[in-house]
Amino acid sequence: MQFTVAYNHVCVYGWQHSEKNGVRLHHATYYETKSLCPGLVSDLLIQARVKATETLRSAFTWKAKKEASYPKKVATAQKQGKPVPLFKPVRCPSSEQCAVRYNVHTYSLNWETQTIRVSTTQGKMTLPFTVPHFSERYRGCKIATADLIHRKGKWWLHVVVNVPEPVVQANDTVVGVDLGLNRPAVTSNRHFLGSRHWKEVDRRTFRLRRKLQSKGTTSAKRHLKKLSRKQMLFHRDCDHVLSKRIVQSVPPGATIVLENLTNIREGVRHRKGEGQRKLHSWSFAQLYGFIVYKGQEQGMVVERIDPRHTSQTCSRCGHQARNNRRSQSVFHCRSCGYQLNADLNAACNIRDKFCLAQGGRPVLSGSLSDVLSSQASA
């Protein structure tokens, strides 16, 4: 497709010239992409450049991160007497079939007749469409951009719609949510959310992946590629289900408080094995995004707080000690003897910490790595 050709051309130029500014990329590549892709209208060329700019920014960020962390990995390996790990450079981003992005100038949608009119290399085309049952509630909403995707012999148009703000009376209810690896989510109003089946699926996928990697054949690599996509879709589905259950457990207009887990992988002291594998496959940022937009539909506000010592502090008396948490699931205060589920205690601390911060009073403090270590072991 010509859209993919334009996208890859901008990516190659930006990567070779270390350029990620959209305006400069537009001036440098517009006429070349226009000659390479004569069938694309100007708006589609611009959208291809915009998608390439987004990809280049992400790639350059990832490249800088890997280059900065590699000397630390070398120093750690030398200190432990292990072989120096190989440096795997970040390559120029490219796509075999880039999804075509449309804006209001290149496509129109009629909800009544269920037809869309899109710009193609052959001119304007009018096509029928059907709305999946799970998207019926968005029928009739004002449209924004859309991505045209070809998958398994079918064409899908992912339309972004503008949903009107809900009219919900705000209230003072605050619910803390403790996210973890053992229990996906525990709320301060005593909801234990998630399914044990999810962990078993991940274990089964890991065993299959390890077996295929040990083979190393062409068919095994092809299977690994399919398995990687399947696992990514499974995690996304789990995050959708979990975020929906979290929002449903909270009354409309309330405030949901989560821990700010940014850079948790760099700050945790953990051993190799299943715990490390779970930590590095944990899609907490994706889950946070799902909770935010699902909560907005219910008039909820989603906030994040500093996670330090939420797992070590007693939610009744406030005593803080690392040995308060006797095991992964049991919290027993050394001072007052209060005992309850450790994740529920952390959820209550998250709620109380946010309320204290809103009142302008001092909140819990301490080393970030201490609390993250206890969460990684969970």
Coordinates of N, CA and C in Angstrom, one line a residue, residues 195-209 227 230-238 274 277-278 281:
S195 N -8.8 -12.9 38.2 CA -9.0 -14.3 38.1 C -7.7 -15.1 38.2
R196 N -7.8 -16.2 39.0 CA -6.6 -17.1 39.1 C -6.3 -17.7 37.7
H197 N -7.3 -17.8 36.9 CA -7.1 -18.4 35.6 C -6.1 -17.7 34.7
W198 N -6.0 -16.4 34.9 CA -5.1 -15.5 34.1 C -3.6 -16.0 34.4
K199 N -3.3 -16.2 35.6 CA -1.9 -16.6 36.0 C -1.6 -18.0 35.3
E200 N -2.5 -18.9 35.3 CA -2.3 -20.2 34.8 C -2.1 -20.1 33.3
V201 N -2.8 -19.2 32.6 CA -2.6 -19.0 31.2 C -1.2 -18.5 30.9
D202 N -0.8 -17.6 31.7 CA 0.6 -17.0 31.5 C 1.7 -18.1 31.8
R203 N 1.5 -18.9 32.7 CA 2.4 -20.0 33.0 C 2.5 -21.0 31.8
R204 N 1.3 -21.3 31.3 CA 1.3 -22.3 30.2 C 1.9 -21.7 28.9
T205 N 1.7 -20.4 28.7 CA 2.3 -19.7 27.6 C 3.8 -19.6 27.7
F206 N 4.3 -19.4 29.0 CA 5.7 -19.4 29.2 C 6.4 -20.7 28.9
R207 N 5.7 -21.8 29.4 CA 6.3 -23.1 29.1 C 6.4 -23.4 27.6
L208 N 5.3 -23.0 26.9 CA 5.3 -23.3 25.5 C 6.4 -22.4 24.8
R209 N 6.5 -21.2 25.2 CA 7.5 -20.3 24.6 C 8.9 -20.8 24.9
L227 N 2.5 -16.5 18.8 CA 2.2 -16.7 20.3 C 2.4 -15.3 21.0
K230 N -0.7 -13.3 20.4 CA -1.8 -13.9 21.2 C -1.7 -13.5 22.6
Q231 N -0.5 -13.5 23.2 CA -0.3 -13.2 24.6 C -0.6 -11.7 24.8
M232 N -0.2 -10.9 23.8 CA -0.4 -9.4 24.0 C -1.9 -9.1 24.0
L233 N -2.7 -9.8 23.1 CA -4.1 -9.6 23.0 C -4.8 -10.2 24.3
F234 N -4.2 -11.3 24.9 CA -4.8 -11.8 26.1 C -4.6 -10.8 27.3
H235 N -3.4 -10.2 27.4 CA -3.2 -9.3 28.4 C -4.0 -8.0 28.3
R236 N -4.3 -7.6 27.0 CA -5.1 -6.5 26.8 C -6.6 -6.8 27.2
D237 N -7.0 -8.0 26.9 CA -8.4 -8.4 27.3 C -8.5 -8.4 28.8
C238 N -7.5 -9.0 29.5 CA -7.5 -9.0 31.0 C -7.5 -7.6 31.6
E274 N 10.4 -16.5 38.3 CA 9.1 -16.2 37.9 C 8.7 -14.7 38.3
R277 N 10.0 -12.3 35.8 CA 9.3 -12.5 34.5 C 7.9 -11.8 34.6
K278 N 7.2 -12.0 35.7 CA 5.9 -11.4 35.9 C 6.0 -9.8 35.9
S281 N 6.5 -8.3 32.5 CA 5.3 -8.5 31.6 C 4.1 -7.8 32.1

